[in-house]
C-alpha cells in the first residue's frame, strides 16, 4: 500500500480472508469528541443559510455548495473520530482509531460556500495482536491563507505481515492455484482453507503473503486556474520499503514451502525482492466542477497524473506510472432530495523497471491507492488480487440519502449505496480488450458526519466470494 490518501484508511486487518467465510469482523462505532473550544451553534439552527457572497476571482467558476448542504455545515473548528476494530485468524484482534480536525472558517467568509473546509488534520493508528501496525498523519489546506494554492502533506508508517501477492500480469486473472494442490479454486474461501493445511510437516499457508514494512511521506502543491475548475499539481514522495519472505519459515509447526513471490523472484519475473527506497515526483492536472468535494451531488472530475520514480531521486529503480481517471455525479431527484448517480472509469499504465511492491500502485492527485481488488477498486475481491503493467476499471454507485439527524450537536446523514465494479489487468497497452473483465456488486452504508467526514461500510460479492471493507470517504 504505497502512499495512501489519508482519507482512505482501511479499518480491516484482514488482507486475505473473505467476509463471510473466515472469522472476519469489521465495524465502527461512531463517537463524538468534545471540542476544546466552546461549541458554536450549527447553521441548521439558523432561520436562513448564510448569504451567497461572491467568490474570489480564482474561484469564479466554482459551483457554490447548495443550501441543502450548507444549512448543516458547521462554522469554525470541530473534531470527528471513530474506533476501528476487527478480528482475523492471521492478524488477530485489530484495534485503533482515526481522528480528524476541521476548520471551516466563519460563515461570512466567501470561502465558506466554495471550499469543503479551510484546513483538515487527520491522525490515524491501528495495531493488531498479530503484529501488523499502521500510523498516519495528514494535513490538507485548500486555498491556503485565502490564496489559489492548496497544500497536502502526509506521513505514514505501515507494517503488514500479510501483504498479498498473486503475481504480476494477466496470469493473475486465472483461477487460484498453488503447487501443493492439482486443483483450480474459483472460491477464495476454499483456496485459503487448502493453503492452511499441514501435510506431513509442510505448509503453503503463506503462499500469497509477504511482510511489507514501509515508512515515508508525500507533499503536494496545487493551484486553482480557470476560476477554480483547473488545478495542476506537483509533489514529492519519499518512501522506503522492507520485504520479508516466508519461504522456509516454521508456521504452526510446519515448514513453509516456496511462496509465489519467491518463485517469481527466482524465475526472474519480478524485481524488488530486497526492497529499497521508492521515491518519486508526482505531476498531475485536474479538471473539477464538483459542487462539494467530500460528498458531491453534481459535476465531474477529470484527472491525469504521472508518478516518476528515479535513481536520481534516490529510488532503487527507474520507472513511471501514468493514470487517467474520469468521474461524474448527478442528482436524479434534485433538491431537496438526494439520489446521486455516481460513476468512475480509470486507465493506468506503467513503464520501466517497476518493483513488485509498487506494481499495484494507482496514482491519483488526492492520494494513491492499491488495485485491483479491495475497497479502493474492486470491492468483491481481496486486496491486490489483479496486478499488471496496464490496468483498467470502472465503478458505478447509486447514493441514496434516506435519513438524517442531529445527535449531540453533530449532524449525521445516512446513505444506502448499491454498487457495481468491473476491471482487469493487461500485459501491455496493446493487449487492452473489453473481454474477460472481472465484475462484482454489492451494497454499502455511508455515514456523512458534519458533511466532510464520510465513513463507508461496503460488502461486495464476486465470483470468488464476498468481502466486507470499511474506510473513510466515498470510494470516489
Coordinates of N, CA and C in Angstrom, one line a residue, residues 131-336:
X131 N 0.7 -8.4 15.1 CA 1.9 -7.7 14.9 C 1.9 -6.7 13.7
X132 N 0.7 -6.6 13.0 CA 0.6 -5.6 11.9 C 0.2 -4.3 12.5
X133 N 0.9 -3.2 12.1 CA 0.6 -1.8 12.6 C 0.6 -0.8 11.5
X134 N -0.1 0.3 11.7 CA -0.2 1.4 10.8 C -0.4 2.7 11.5
X135 N 0.3 3.7 11.1 CA 0.1 5.1 11.7 C 0.2 6.1 10.5
X136 N -0.7 7.1 10.6 CA -0.7 8.1 9.6 C -1.1 9.4 10.2
X137 N -0.5 10.5 9.6 CA -0.8 11.9 9.9 C -0.9 12.6 8.6
X138 N -1.9 13.4 8.4 CA -2.1 14.1 7.2 C -2.6 15.5 7.4
X139 N -2.3 16.4 6.5 CA -2.7 17.8 6.5 C -3.2 18.3 5.2
X140 N -4.3 19.0 5.1 CA -4.8 19.4 3.8 C -5.4 20.8 4.0
X141 N -4.9 21.8 3.2 CA -5.4 23.2 3.3 C -5.8 23.7 1.9
X142 N -7.0 23.6 1.5 CA -7.5 24.2 0.2 C -7.4 25.7 0.4
X143 N -7.0 26.4 -0.7 CA -6.9 27.9 -0.7 C -6.3 28.4 0.5
X144 N -5.0 28.0 0.7 CA -4.3 28.3 1.9 C -4.1 29.8 2.1
X145 N -4.5 30.3 3.2 CA -4.5 31.8 3.5 C -5.1 32.6 2.5
X146 N -6.3 32.1 2.0 CA -7.1 32.9 1.0 C -6.4 33.1 -0.3
X147 N -5.6 32.1 -0.7 CA -4.9 32.2 -2.0 C -5.3 31.1 -2.9
X148 N -4.9 31.0 -4.1 CA -5.3 29.9 -5.0 C -4.5 28.6 -4.7
X149 N -3.6 28.6 -3.8 CA -2.8 27.4 -3.5 C -3.4 26.5 -2.6
X150 N -3.1 25.2 -2.8 CA -3.6 24.1 -1.9 C -2.3 23.2 -1.5
X151 N -2.2 22.9 -0.3 CA -1.1 22.1 0.2 C -1.7 20.8 0.8
X152 N -1.1 19.7 0.4 CA -1.4 18.4 1.1 C -0.1 17.8 1.5
X153 N -0.1 17.3 2.7 CA 1.1 16.5 3.2 C 0.6 15.3 4.0
X154 N 1.4 14.3 4.0 CA 1.0 13.1 4.8 C 2.3 12.3 5.1
X155 N 2.3 11.7 6.3 CA 3.4 10.8 6.6 C 2.8 9.5 7.1
X156 N 3.4 8.3 6.8 CA 2.9 7.0 7.1 C 3.9 6.1 7.6
X157 N 3.5 5.2 8.5 CA 4.3 4.0 8.8 C 3.4 2.8 8.8
X158 N 3.8 1.8 8.1 CA 3.0 0.6 8.0 C 3.8 -0.7 8.0
X159 N 3.4 -1.6 8.8 CA 4.0 -3.0 8.7 C 2.8 -4.0 8.6
X160 N 2.7 -4.6 7.4 CA 1.7 -5.5 7.2 C 2.3 -6.9 7.0
X161 N 2.0 -7.8 7.9 CA 2.6 -9.1 7.8 C 2.0 -10.0 6.8
X162 N 0.8 -9.6 6.2 CA 0.1 -10.4 5.3 C -0.2 -9.6 4.0
X163 N 0.7 -8.9 3.5 CA 0.5 -8.2 2.2 C 0.3 -9.3 1.1
X164 N -0.6 -9.0 0.2 CA -1.0 -10.0 -0.8 C 0.0 -9.9 -2.0
X165 N 0.3 -11.1 -2.6 CA 1.0 -11.1 -3.9 C 0.4 -12.3 -4.7
X166 N -0.2 -12.0 -5.8 CA -0.8 -13.1 -6.6 C -0.1 -13.1 -8.0
X167 N 1.0 -12.4 -8.1 CA 1.7 -12.4 -9.4 C 1.4 -11.0 -10.1
X168 N 2.1 -10.8 -11.2 CA 2.0 -9.6 -12.0 C 1.7 -10.0 -13.4
X169 N 0.7 -9.4 -14.0 CA 0.3 -9.6 -15.3 C -1.0 -10.3 -15.5
X170 N -1.4 -10.7 -16.7 CA -2.6 -11.4 -17.0 C -2.8 -12.7 -16.3
X171 N -1.6 -13.3 -15.9 CA -1.7 -14.6 -15.2 C -2.4 -14.5 -13.9
X172 N -2.5 -13.3 -13.3 CA -3.2 -13.1 -12.0 C -4.7 -13.2 -12.2
X173 N -5.2 -13.1 -13.5 CA -6.6 -13.2 -13.8 C -7.1 -14.7 -13.7
X174 N -6.2 -15.6 -13.7 CA -6.6 -17.0 -13.8 C -7.1 -17.5 -12.4
X175 N -7.8 -18.6 -12.4 CA -8.3 -19.2 -11.1 C -7.1 -19.4 -10.2
X176 N -7.4 -19.4 -8.9 CA -6.4 -19.6 -7.8 C -5.8 -21.0 -7.8
X177 N -4.5 -21.1 -7.8 CA -3.8 -22.3 -7.7 C -2.6 -22.2 -6.9
X178 N -2.0 -23.3 -6.4 CA -0.7 -23.3 -5.7 C -0.1 -24.7 -5.9
X179 N 1.2 -24.8 -5.8 CA 1.9 -26.0 -6.1 C 1.5 -27.2 -5.3
X180 N 1.0 -27.0 -4.1 CA 0.7 -28.1 -3.2 C -0.7 -28.8 -3.5
X181 N -1.3 -28.4 -4.6 CA -2.6 -29.0 -5.0 C -2.8 -28.9 -6.5
X182 N -3.4 -30.0 -7.1 CA -3.6 -30.0 -8.5 C -4.9 -29.3 -8.9
X183 N -5.6 -28.8 -7.9 CA -6.9 -28.2 -8.1 C -6.8 -26.7 -8.5
X184 N -7.8 -26.2 -9.2 CA -8.0 -24.8 -9.5 C -9.2 -24.3 -8.7
X185 N -9.0 -23.3 -7.9 CA -10.1 -22.8 -7.0 C -10.8 -21.6 -7.5
X186 N -12.1 -21.6 -7.6 CA -12.9 -20.5 -8.0 C -13.3 -19.7 -6.8
X187 N -13.4 -20.3 -5.6 CA -13.8 -19.7 -4.4 C -12.6 -19.4 -3.5
X188 N -12.5 -18.2 -3.1 CA -11.3 -17.8 -2.3 C -11.3 -18.5 -0.9
X189 N -12.5 -18.7 -0.3 CA -12.5 -19.3 1.0 C -12.0 -20.7 0.9
X190 N -12.4 -21.5 -0.1 CA -11.9 -22.8 -0.3 C -10.4 -22.8 -0.5
X191 N -9.9 -21.9 -1.3 CA -8.5 -21.8 -1.6 C -7.7 -21.5 -0.3
X192 N -8.2 -20.6 0.5 CA -7.5 -20.2 1.8 C -7.4 -21.4 2.7
X193 N -8.5 -22.2 2.8 CA -8.5 -23.3 3.7 C -7.5 -24.4 3.2
X194 N -7.4 -24.6 1.9 CA -6.5 -25.5 1.3 C -5.0 -25.1 1.6
X195 N -4.7 -23.8 1.6 CA -3.4 -23.4 1.9 C -3.0 -23.6 3.3
X196 N -3.9 -23.6 4.2 CA -3.7 -23.7 5.7 C -3.3 -25.1 6.1
X197 N -3.5 -26.1 5.3 CA -3.3 -27.5 5.7 C -1.9 -27.8 6.0
X198 N -1.6 -28.6 7.0 CA -0.3 -29.1 7.4 C -0.2 -30.5 6.9
X199 N 0.6 -30.7 5.8 CA 0.7 -32.0 5.2 C 2.1 -32.6 5.5
X200 N 2.2 -33.5 6.5 CA 3.4 -34.1 6.8 C 4.5 -33.1 7.1
X201 N 4.2 -32.1 7.8 CA 5.2 -31.1 8.3 C 5.5 -30.0 7.3
X202 N 4.8 -29.9 6.2 CA 5.0 -28.8 5.3 C 3.6 -28.1 5.1
X203 N 3.7 -26.8 4.7 CA 2.5 -26.0 4.6 C 2.8 -25.0 3.5
X204 N 1.6 -24.5 2.9 CA 1.6 -23.4 1.9 C 0.9 -22.2 2.4
X205 N 0.7 -22.1 3.7 CA -0.2 -21.1 4.4 C 0.2 -19.7 3.9
X206 N 1.4 -19.4 3.7 CA 1.8 -18.0 3.3 C 2.2 -17.9 1.8
X207 N 1.6 -18.8 1.0 CA 2.0 -18.8 -0.4 C 1.8 -17.5 -1.1
X208 N 0.7 -16.7 -0.7 CA 0.4 -15.5 -1.4 C 0.7 -14.3 -0.4
X209 N 1.5 -14.5 0.6 CA 1.8 -13.4 1.5 C 3.3 -13.1 1.6
X210 N 3.5 -11.8 1.9 CA 4.9 -11.4 2.4 C 4.7 -10.3 3.4
X211 N 5.7 -10.1 4.2 CA 5.7 -9.0 5.1 C 6.3 -7.7 4.5
X212 N 5.5 -6.7 4.6 CA 6.0 -5.4 4.0 C 6.0 -4.3 5.1
X213 N 7.1 -3.7 5.2 CA 7.2 -2.5 6.1 C 7.7 -1.3 5.3
X214 N 6.9 -0.3 5.5 CA 7.3 1.0 4.7 C 7.0 2.2 5.6
X215 N 7.9 3.1 5.4 CA 7.8 4.4 6.1 C 8.1 5.5 5.0
X216 N 7.3 6.6 5.1 CA 7.5 7.6 4.1 C 6.6 8.8 4.3
X217 N 6.6 9.6 3.3 CA 5.8 10.8 3.3 C 5.6 11.4 1.9
X218 N 4.6 12.2 1.8 CA 4.3 12.9 0.5 C 3.9 14.3 0.8
X219 N 4.3 15.2 -0.1 CA 3.8 16.6 -0.1 C 3.5 17.1 -1.5
X220 N 2.4 17.7 -1.7 CA 2.0 18.1 -3.0 C 1.5 19.6 -2.9
X221 N 1.6 20.3 -4.0 CA 1.1 21.6 -4.1 C 0.2 21.7 -5.3
X222 N -0.9 22.4 -5.2 CA -1.8 22.6 -6.3 C -2.2 24.1 -6.4
X223 N -2.6 24.5 -7.6 CA -3.1 25.9 -7.7 C -4.3 26.0 -8.6
X224 N -5.3 26.8 -8.2 CA -6.5 27.0 -8.9 C -6.3 27.9 -10.1
X225 N -6.8 27.4 -11.3 CA -6.9 28.2 -12.5 C -8.3 28.1 -13.1
X226 N -8.6 28.9 -14.1 CA -9.8 28.9 -14.8 C -11.0 28.9 -13.9
X227 N -10.9 29.9 -12.9 CA -12.0 30.1 -12.0 C -12.2 28.9 -11.0
X228 N -11.2 28.1 -10.8 CA -11.3 27.0 -9.8 C -11.6 25.7 -10.5
X229 N -11.7 25.6 -11.8 CA -12.0 24.4 -12.4 C -10.8 23.6 -12.7
X230 N -9.6 24.2 -12.9 CA -8.4 23.5 -13.3 C -7.3 23.7 -12.2
X231 N -6.7 22.5 -11.9 CA -5.7 22.5 -10.8 C -4.5 21.7 -11.2
X232 N -3.4 22.3 -11.6 CA -2.2 21.5 -11.8 C -1.6 21.1 -10.4
X233 N -0.9 20.0 -10.4 CA -0.3 19.6 -9.1 C 1.2 19.2 -9.3
X234 N 2.0 19.4 -8.3 CA 3.4 19.0 -8.3 C 3.7 18.5 -6.9
X235 N 4.4 17.3 -6.8 CA 4.6 16.8 -5.5 C 5.8 15.9 -5.4
X236 N 6.3 15.6 -4.2 CA 7.4 14.7 -4.0 C 7.0 13.6 -3.0
X237 N 7.4 12.4 -3.3 CA 7.1 11.3 -2.3 C 8.5 10.6 -2.0
X238 N 8.7 10.4 -0.7 CA 9.8 9.7 -0.2 C 9.3 8.5 0.6
X239 N 9.9 7.3 0.2 CA 9.3 6.1 0.8 C 10.4 5.0 0.8
X240 N 10.4 4.3 1.9 CA 11.3 3.1 2.0 C 10.6 1.9 2.3
X241 N 10.9 0.8 1.6 CA 10.1 -0.5 1.7 C 11.1 -1.6 2.1
X242 N 10.7 -2.3 3.2 CA 11.4 -3.6 3.6 C 10.5 -4.7 3.3
X243 N 11.1 -5.8 2.7 CA 10.4 -7.0 2.4 C 10.9 -8.2 3.1
X244 N 10.0 -9.0 3.7 CA 10.4 -10.3 4.3 C 9.6 -11.4 3.7
X245 N 10.3 -12.4 3.2 CA 9.6 -13.5 2.5 C 9.5 -14.7 3.6
X246 N 8.4 -15.4 3.4 CA 8.2 -16.5 4.4 C 8.7 -17.9 4.0
X247 N 9.3 -18.0 2.9 CA 9.9 -19.3 2.4 C 10.8 -19.9 3.5
X248 N 10.6 -21.1 3.9 CA 11.5 -21.8 4.8 C 11.2 -21.5 6.3
X249 N 10.3 -20.6 6.6 CA 10.0 -20.3 8.0 C 9.0 -21.4 8.5
X250 N 9.1 -21.6 9.9 CA 8.2 -22.5 10.5 C 6.9 -21.8 10.9
X251 N 5.8 -22.4 10.4 CA 4.5 -21.8 10.7 C 3.6 -22.9 11.3
X252 N 3.2 -22.7 12.6 CA 2.4 -23.6 13.3 C 2.9 -25.0 13.2
X253 N 4.2 -25.1 13.4 CA 4.9 -26.5 13.4 C 5.2 -27.0 12.1
X254 N 4.9 -26.3 11.0 CA 5.2 -26.8 9.6 C 6.2 -25.9 8.9
X255 N 6.9 -26.4 7.9 CA 7.8 -25.6 7.2 C 7.1 -25.0 6.0
X256 N 7.3 -23.7 5.9 CA 6.6 -23.0 4.7 C 7.4 -23.3 3.5
X257 N 6.7 -23.8 2.4 CA 7.2 -24.0 1.1 C 7.4 -22.7 0.3
X258 N 8.1 -22.8 -0.8 CA 8.4 -21.5 -1.5 C 7.1 -20.7 -1.9
X259 N 7.1 -19.5 -1.5 CA 6.0 -18.6 -1.8 C 5.9 -18.2 -3.2
X260 N 4.8 -17.7 -3.6 CA 4.6 -17.2 -5.0 C 5.6 -16.1 -5.3
X261 N 5.8 -15.2 -4.4 CA 6.8 -14.2 -4.6 C 8.2 -14.7 -4.8
X262 N 8.6 -15.7 -3.9 CA 10.0 -16.3 -4.0 C 10.1 -17.0 -5.3
X263 N 9.1 -17.7 -5.7 CA 9.2 -18.5 -7.0 C 9.3 -17.5 -8.2
X264 N 8.6 -16.4 -8.2 CA 8.7 -15.4 -9.3 C 10.0 -14.7 -9.3
X265 N 10.5 -14.5 -8.1 CA 11.9 -13.8 -7.9 C 12.9 -14.7 -8.5
X266 N 12.9 -16.0 -8.1 CA 13.9 -17.0 -8.6 C 13.8 -17.1 -10.1
X267 N 12.6 -17.0 -10.7 CA 12.5 -17.2 -12.1 C 12.7 -15.9 -12.9
X268 N 13.1 -14.8 -12.2 CA 13.3 -13.5 -12.8 C 12.1 -12.8 -13.3
X269 N 10.9 -13.1 -12.8 CA 9.7 -12.5 -13.2 C 9.4 -11.2 -12.5
X270 N 10.1 -11.0 -11.4 CA 9.9 -9.7 -10.6 C 11.2 -9.1 -10.2
X271 N 11.1 -7.9 -9.9 CA 12.3 -7.2 -9.3 C 11.8 -6.5 -8.0
X272 N 12.8 -6.2 -7.1 CA 12.5 -5.5 -5.9 C 12.4 -6.4 -4.7
X273 N 12.9 -7.7 -4.8 CA 12.7 -8.7 -3.7 C 13.4 -8.2 -2.4
X274 N 14.4 -7.4 -2.5 CA 15.1 -6.9 -1.4 C 14.7 -5.5 -0.9
X275 N 13.6 -5.0 -1.5 CA 13.1 -3.7 -1.0 C 14.0 -2.6 -1.4
X276 N 13.8 -1.5 -0.7 CA 14.7 -0.3 -1.0 C 13.8 1.0 -1.0
X277 N 14.5 2.1 -1.4 CA 13.8 3.3 -1.5 C 12.9 3.4 -2.7
X278 N 11.8 4.0 -2.6 CA 10.8 4.1 -3.7 C 10.4 5.6 -3.7
X279 N 11.3 6.5 -4.1 CA 11.0 7.9 -4.2 C 10.5 8.3 -5.5
X280 N 9.7 9.3 -5.6 CA 9.1 9.7 -6.9 C 8.6 11.2 -6.9
X281 N 8.6 11.7 -8.1 CA 8.0 13.0 -8.3 C 6.6 12.7 -8.9
X282 N 5.6 13.6 -8.5 CA 4.2 13.5 -8.9 C 3.9 14.8 -9.7
X283 N 3.2 14.6 -10.8 CA 2.7 15.8 -11.6 C 1.4 15.4 -12.1
X284 N 0.4 16.3 -11.9 CA -0.9 16.0 -12.4 C -1.7 17.2 -12.8
X285 N -2.9 17.0 -13.4 CA -3.8 18.0 -13.8 C -5.2 17.5 -13.5
X286 N -6.0 18.4 -12.9 CA -7.3 18.0 -12.5 C -8.3 19.1 -13.0
X287 N -9.3 18.6 -13.7 CA -10.5 19.5 -14.1 C -11.6 19.0 -13.2
X288 N -12.1 20.0 -12.4 CA -13.0 19.6 -11.3 C -14.2 20.6 -11.2
X289 N -15.4 20.1 -11.5 CA -16.6 21.0 -11.4 C -17.6 20.5 -10.3
X290 N -17.1 19.6 -9.4 CA -18.0 19.1 -8.4 C -18.4 20.2 -7.5
X291 N -19.7 20.0 -6.9 CA -20.2 21.1 -6.1 C -19.7 20.9 -4.6
X292 N -19.4 19.7 -4.2 CA -18.9 19.6 -2.8 C -18.0 18.4 -2.8
X293 N -16.7 18.6 -2.6 CA -15.7 17.6 -2.8 C -15.8 16.3 -2.0
X294 N -16.1 16.4 -0.7 CA -16.2 15.1 0.0 C -17.4 14.3 -0.3
X295 N -18.5 14.9 -0.7 CA -19.8 14.2 -1.0 C -20.6 14.9 -2.1
X296 N -20.1 14.8 -3.4 CA -20.7 15.6 -4.5 C -22.0 15.1 -4.9
X297 N -22.9 16.0 -5.3 CA -24.2 15.7 -5.9 C -24.2 16.0 -7.4
X298 N -23.3 16.8 -7.9 CA -23.3 17.2 -9.3 C -21.9 17.5 -9.7
X299 N -21.7 17.5 -11.0 CA -20.4 17.9 -11.6 C -19.6 16.7 -12.0
X300 N -18.3 17.0 -12.4 CA -17.4 15.9 -12.8 C -16.0 16.2 -12.4
X301 N -15.2 15.2 -12.5 CA -13.7 15.4 -12.2 C -12.9 14.5 -13.2
X302 N -12.0 15.2 -13.9 CA -11.1 14.5 -14.8 C -9.7 14.7 -14.3
X303 N -9.0 13.6 -14.3 CA -7.6 13.7 -13.8 C -6.6 13.0 -14.7
X304 N -5.4 13.6 -14.8 CA -4.3 12.9 -15.4 C -3.1 13.1 -14.5
X305 N -2.5 12.0 -14.0 CA -1.5 12.1 -13.0 C -0.3 11.1 -13.4
X306 N 0.9 11.6 -13.2 CA 2.1 10.8 -13.5 C 2.9 10.7 -12.2
X307 N 3.5 9.6 -12.0 CA 4.4 9.3 -10.9 C 5.7 8.8 -11.5
X308 N 6.8 9.5 -11.3 CA 8.1 9.2 -11.9 C 9.1 8.9 -10.8
X309 N 9.5 7.6 -10.7 CA 10.5 7.2 -9.7 C 11.8 7.1 -10.5
X310 N 12.9 7.6 -9.8 CA 14.2 7.6 -10.5 C 15.3 7.5 -9.5
X311 N 16.4 6.8 -10.0 CA 17.6 6.7 -9.1 C 18.1 8.1 -8.8
X312 N 17.9 9.1 -9.7 CA 18.3 10.4 -9.4 C 17.7 11.0 -8.2
X313 N 16.5 10.5 -7.8 CA 15.8 10.9 -6.5 C 16.2 10.0 -5.4
X314 N 17.1 9.0 -5.6 CA 17.5 8.1 -4.5 C 16.6 6.8 -4.5
X315 N 15.8 6.6 -5.5 CA 15.0 5.5 -5.6 C 15.8 4.3 -6.1
X316 N 15.4 3.1 -5.8 CA 16.1 1.9 -6.2 C 15.9 1.5 -7.7
X317 N 14.8 2.1 -8.3 CA 14.6 1.7 -9.7 C 14.1 2.9 -10.4
X318 N 14.2 2.8 -11.8 CA 13.7 3.9 -12.7 C 12.4 3.3 -13.3
X319 N 11.3 4.0 -13.1 CA 10.0 3.6 -13.7 C 9.0 4.8 -13.7
X320 N 7.9 4.6 -14.4 CA 6.9 5.7 -14.5 C 5.5 5.0 -14.4
X321 N 4.6 5.7 -13.8 CA 3.2 5.3 -13.7 C 2.3 6.4 -14.1
X322 N 1.4 6.2 -15.0 CA 0.5 7.2 -15.6 C -0.9 6.8 -15.4
X323 N -1.7 7.6 -14.9 CA -3.1 7.3 -14.7 C -4.1 8.3 -15.2
X324 N -5.2 7.9 -15.9 CA -6.2 8.8 -16.3 C -7.5 8.3 -15.7
X325 N -8.3 9.3 -15.1 CA -9.5 8.9 -14.4 C -10.5 10.0 -14.7
X326 N -11.8 9.5 -14.8 CA -12.9 10.4 -15.0 C -14.1 9.9 -14.1
X327 N -14.7 10.9 -13.4 CA -15.8 10.5 -12.5 C -16.9 11.6 -12.7
X328 N -18.2 11.2 -12.6 CA -19.3 12.1 -12.7 C -20.4 11.9 -11.7
X329 N -21.2 12.9 -11.4 CA -22.2 12.8 -10.4 C -23.4 13.6 -10.8
X330 N -24.6 13.0 -10.6 CA -25.9 13.6 -11.0 C -26.9 13.3 -10.0
X331 N -27.7 14.3 -9.5 CA -28.8 14.1 -8.6 C -30.0 13.8 -9.3
X332 N -30.5 12.5 -9.3 CA -31.6 12.1 -10.1 C -32.9 12.7 -9.6
X333 N -33.0 13.1 -8.4 CA -34.3 13.7 -7.8 C -34.3 15.2 -7.7
X334 N -33.1 15.8 -7.6 CA -33.0 17.2 -7.4 C -33.3 17.6 -6.0
X335 N -32.8 18.8 -5.6 CA -33.1 19.2 -4.2 C -34.6 19.3 -4.0
X336 N -35.1 19.0 -2.7 CA -34.3 18.8 -1.5 C -33.9 17.3 -1.3

